[in-house]
CSV table of C-alpha atoms in Angstrom, one decimal:
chain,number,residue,atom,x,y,z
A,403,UNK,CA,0.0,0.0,0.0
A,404,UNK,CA,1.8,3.2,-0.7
A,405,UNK,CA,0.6,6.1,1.7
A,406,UNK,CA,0.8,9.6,0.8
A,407,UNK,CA,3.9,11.9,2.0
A,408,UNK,CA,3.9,14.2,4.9
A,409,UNK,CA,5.6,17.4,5.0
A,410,UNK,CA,9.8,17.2,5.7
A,411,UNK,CA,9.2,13.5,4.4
A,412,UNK,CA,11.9,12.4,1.5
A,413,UNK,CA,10.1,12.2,-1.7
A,414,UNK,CA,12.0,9.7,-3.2
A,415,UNK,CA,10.5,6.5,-2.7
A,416,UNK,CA,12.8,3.7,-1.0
A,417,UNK,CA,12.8,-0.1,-2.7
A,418,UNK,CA,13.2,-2.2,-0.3
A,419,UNK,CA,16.4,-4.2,-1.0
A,420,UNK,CA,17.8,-2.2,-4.1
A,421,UNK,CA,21.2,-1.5,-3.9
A,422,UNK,CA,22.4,2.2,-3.4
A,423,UNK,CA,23.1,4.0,-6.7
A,424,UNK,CA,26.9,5.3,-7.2
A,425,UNK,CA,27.7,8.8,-7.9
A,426,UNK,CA,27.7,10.3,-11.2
A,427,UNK,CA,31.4,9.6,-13.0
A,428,UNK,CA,32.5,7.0,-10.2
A,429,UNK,CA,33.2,3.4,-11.0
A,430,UNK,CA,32.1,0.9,-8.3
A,431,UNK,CA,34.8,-1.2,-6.7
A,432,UNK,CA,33.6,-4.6,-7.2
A,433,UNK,CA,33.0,-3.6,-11.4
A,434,UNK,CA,36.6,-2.6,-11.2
A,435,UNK,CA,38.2,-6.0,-9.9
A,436,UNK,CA,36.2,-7.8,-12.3
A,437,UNK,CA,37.1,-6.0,-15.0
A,438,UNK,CA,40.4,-5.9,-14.1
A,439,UNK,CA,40.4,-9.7,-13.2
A,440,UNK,CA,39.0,-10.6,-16.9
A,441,UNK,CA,41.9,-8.5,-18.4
A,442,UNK,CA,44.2,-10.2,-16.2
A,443,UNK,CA,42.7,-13.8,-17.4
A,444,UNK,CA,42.8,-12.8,-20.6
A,445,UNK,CA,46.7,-12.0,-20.7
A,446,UNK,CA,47.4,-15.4,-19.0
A,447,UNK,CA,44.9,-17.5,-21.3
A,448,UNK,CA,46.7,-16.2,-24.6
A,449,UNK,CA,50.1,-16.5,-23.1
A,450,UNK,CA,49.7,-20.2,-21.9
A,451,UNK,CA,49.6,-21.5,-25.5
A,452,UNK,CA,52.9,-19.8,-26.6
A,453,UNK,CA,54.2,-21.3,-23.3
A,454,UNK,CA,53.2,-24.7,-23.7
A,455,UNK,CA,54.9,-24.7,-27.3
A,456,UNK,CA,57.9,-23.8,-26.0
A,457,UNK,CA,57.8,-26.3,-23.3
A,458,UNK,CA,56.4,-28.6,-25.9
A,459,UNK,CA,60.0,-27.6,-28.1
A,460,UNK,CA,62.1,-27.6,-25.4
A,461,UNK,CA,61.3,-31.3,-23.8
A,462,UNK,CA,61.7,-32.9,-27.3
A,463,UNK,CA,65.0,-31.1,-27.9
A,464,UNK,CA,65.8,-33.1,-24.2
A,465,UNK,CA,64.5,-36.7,-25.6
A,466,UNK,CA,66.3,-36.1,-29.1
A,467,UNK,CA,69.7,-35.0,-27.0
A,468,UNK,CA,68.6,-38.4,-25.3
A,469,UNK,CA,68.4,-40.4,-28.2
A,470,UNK,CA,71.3,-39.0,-30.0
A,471,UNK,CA,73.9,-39.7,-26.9
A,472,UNK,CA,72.6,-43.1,-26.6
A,473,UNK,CA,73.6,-43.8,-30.3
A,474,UNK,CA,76.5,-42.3,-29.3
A,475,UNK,CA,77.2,-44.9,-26.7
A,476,UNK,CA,77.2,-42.4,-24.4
A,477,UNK,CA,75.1,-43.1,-21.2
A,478,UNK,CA,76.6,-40.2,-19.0
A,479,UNK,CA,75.4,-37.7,-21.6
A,480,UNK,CA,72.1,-40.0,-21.8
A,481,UNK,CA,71.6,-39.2,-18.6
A,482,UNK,CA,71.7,-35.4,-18.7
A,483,UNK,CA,67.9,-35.8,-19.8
A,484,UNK,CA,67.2,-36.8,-15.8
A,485,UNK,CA,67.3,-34.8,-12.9
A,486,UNK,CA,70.7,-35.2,-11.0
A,487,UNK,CA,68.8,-36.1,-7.6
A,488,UNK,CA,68.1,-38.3,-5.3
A,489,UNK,CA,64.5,-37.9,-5.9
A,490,UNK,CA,64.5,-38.8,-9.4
A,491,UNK,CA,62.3,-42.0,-9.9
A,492,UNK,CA,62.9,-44.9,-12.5
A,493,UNK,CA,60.5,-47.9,-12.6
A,494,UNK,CA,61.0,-51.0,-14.9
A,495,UNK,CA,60.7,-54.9,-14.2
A,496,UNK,CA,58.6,-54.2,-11.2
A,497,UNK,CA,61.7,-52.6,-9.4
A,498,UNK,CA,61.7,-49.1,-8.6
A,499,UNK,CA,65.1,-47.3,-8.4
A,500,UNK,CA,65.6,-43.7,-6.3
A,501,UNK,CA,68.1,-41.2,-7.3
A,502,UNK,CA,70.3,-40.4,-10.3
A,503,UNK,CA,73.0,-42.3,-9.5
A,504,UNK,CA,70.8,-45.5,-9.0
A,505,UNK,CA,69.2,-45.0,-12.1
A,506,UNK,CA,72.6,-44.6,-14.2
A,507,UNK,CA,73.9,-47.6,-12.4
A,508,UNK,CA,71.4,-49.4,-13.8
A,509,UNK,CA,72.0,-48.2,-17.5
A,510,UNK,CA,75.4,-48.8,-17.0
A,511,UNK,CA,75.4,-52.6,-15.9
A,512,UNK,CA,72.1,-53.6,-18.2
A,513,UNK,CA,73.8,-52.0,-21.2
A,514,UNK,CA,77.1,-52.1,-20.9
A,515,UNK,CA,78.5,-52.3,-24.3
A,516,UNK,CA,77.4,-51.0,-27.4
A,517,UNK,CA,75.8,-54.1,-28.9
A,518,UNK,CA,73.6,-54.2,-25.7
A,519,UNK,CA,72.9,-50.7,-26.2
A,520,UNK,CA,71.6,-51.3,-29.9
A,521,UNK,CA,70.4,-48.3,-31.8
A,522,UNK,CA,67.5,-46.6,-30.0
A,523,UNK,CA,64.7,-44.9,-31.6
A,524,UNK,CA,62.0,-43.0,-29.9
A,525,UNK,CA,58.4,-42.7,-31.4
A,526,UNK,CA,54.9,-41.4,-30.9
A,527,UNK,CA,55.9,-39.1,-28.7
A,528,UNK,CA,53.2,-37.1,-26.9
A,529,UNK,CA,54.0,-34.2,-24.6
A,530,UNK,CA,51.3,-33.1,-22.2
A,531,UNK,CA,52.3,-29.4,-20.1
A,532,UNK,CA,50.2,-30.1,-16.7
A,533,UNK,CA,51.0,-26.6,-15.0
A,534,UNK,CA,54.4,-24.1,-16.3
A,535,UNK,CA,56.9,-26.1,-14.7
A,536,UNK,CA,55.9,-29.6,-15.6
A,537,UNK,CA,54.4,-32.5,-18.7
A,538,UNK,CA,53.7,-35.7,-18.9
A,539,UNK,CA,55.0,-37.4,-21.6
A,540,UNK,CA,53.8,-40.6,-23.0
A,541,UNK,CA,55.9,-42.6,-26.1
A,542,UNK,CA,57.5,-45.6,-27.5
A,543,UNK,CA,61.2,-46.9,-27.6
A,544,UNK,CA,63.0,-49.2,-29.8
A,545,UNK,CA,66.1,-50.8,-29.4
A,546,UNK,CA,67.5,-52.2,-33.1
A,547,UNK,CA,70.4,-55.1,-32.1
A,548,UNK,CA,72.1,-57.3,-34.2
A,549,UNK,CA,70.7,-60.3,-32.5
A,550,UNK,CA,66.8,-58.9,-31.5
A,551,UNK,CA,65.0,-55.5,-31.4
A,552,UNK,CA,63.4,-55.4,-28.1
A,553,UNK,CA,60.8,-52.1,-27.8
A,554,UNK,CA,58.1,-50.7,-25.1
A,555,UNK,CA,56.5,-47.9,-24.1
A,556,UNK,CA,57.6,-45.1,-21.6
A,557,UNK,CA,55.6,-42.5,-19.1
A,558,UNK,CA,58.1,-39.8,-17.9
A,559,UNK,CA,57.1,-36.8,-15.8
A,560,UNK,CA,59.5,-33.4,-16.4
A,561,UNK,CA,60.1,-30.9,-14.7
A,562,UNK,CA,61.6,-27.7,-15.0
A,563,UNK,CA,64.0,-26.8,-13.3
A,564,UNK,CA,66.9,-23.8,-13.2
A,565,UNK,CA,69.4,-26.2,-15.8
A,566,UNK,CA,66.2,-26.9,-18.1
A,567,UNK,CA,63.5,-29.2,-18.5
A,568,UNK,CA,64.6,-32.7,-16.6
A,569,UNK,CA,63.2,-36.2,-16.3
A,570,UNK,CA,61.9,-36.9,-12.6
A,571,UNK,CA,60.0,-40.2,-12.9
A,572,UNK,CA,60.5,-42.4,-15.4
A,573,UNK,CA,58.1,-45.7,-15.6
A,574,UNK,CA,59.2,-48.2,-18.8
A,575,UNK,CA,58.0,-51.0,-20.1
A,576,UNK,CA,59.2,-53.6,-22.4
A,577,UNK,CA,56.8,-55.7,-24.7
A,578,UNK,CA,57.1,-59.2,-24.4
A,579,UNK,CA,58.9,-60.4,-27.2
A,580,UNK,CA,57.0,-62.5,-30.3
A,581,UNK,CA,57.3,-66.4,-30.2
């Protein structure tokens, strides 16, 4: 029911529940954040991709260093793909091995001359960035030796740290070889 106004009464009418009204030419606080916070998302959302190419560029320049110093017969430069730490993981034959060293022990005594080491190839390579320091990255290997050409596939999680972008985990698997 509106009732009529008595003298020294307001004669603007009060909504209940309506938000005050700004001044003329001001610019409320909470429109300000959100326009600044869209801007903001907008500057990070079109930097990401160019980001994730170059983390995309710079972790298969890590597995071709990888491949090529393995051909090489080179296992210590192989090994300047991981990270030199004791929390670097590598799991393979249902044994898991901690730390660098561990790890290159391992290459060293399972592949300890060239014709163990073989030629290796590395294919279907798929590289995953999960935040701006680290990928997933899922792929096959293939060892070609004069007597057999053993092959698998391989899960490795990189990270990047200040030398570059390193391998932390390492899970491999070899197929099981044809009758």
């Amino acid at each position: 029911m509106i009732r009529p106004f008595k003298s020294g009464e307001c004669t603007r009418r009060r909504v209940p529940f309506a938000a005050p009204r700004a001044h003329p030419g001001t610019v409320r606080r909470p429109r300000a954040m959100a326009i600044t916070s869209c801007i903001l998302m907008t500057l990070t959302v079109s930097a990401a991709p160019k980001q994730n190419a170059s983390a995309v560029a710079q972790i298969r320049s890590v597995l071709r260093t990888q491949q090529e110093a393995w051909n090489r017969g080179d296992i210590d430069e192989f090994m300047n793909g991981y990270a030199r730490s004791k929390s670097t993981i590598f799991i393979s034959e249902d044994t898991v091995r901690r730390g660098w060293e561990m790890v290159r022990d391992r290459y060293r005594k399972k592949y300890s001359d060239r014709a163990k080491m073989g030629l290796l190839t590395f294919s279907d390579i798929e590289i995953t960035p999960l935040a701006p320091d680290s990928a997933v990255v899922l792929g096959r290997w293939k060892l070609q030796r004069a007597k057999n050409r053993p092959h698998g596939r391989f899960t490795l999680i990189f990270r990047r740290l200040p030398e570059g972008w390193r391998i932390v985990l390492d899970h491999t698997s070899a197929a099981t070889p044809a009758p």
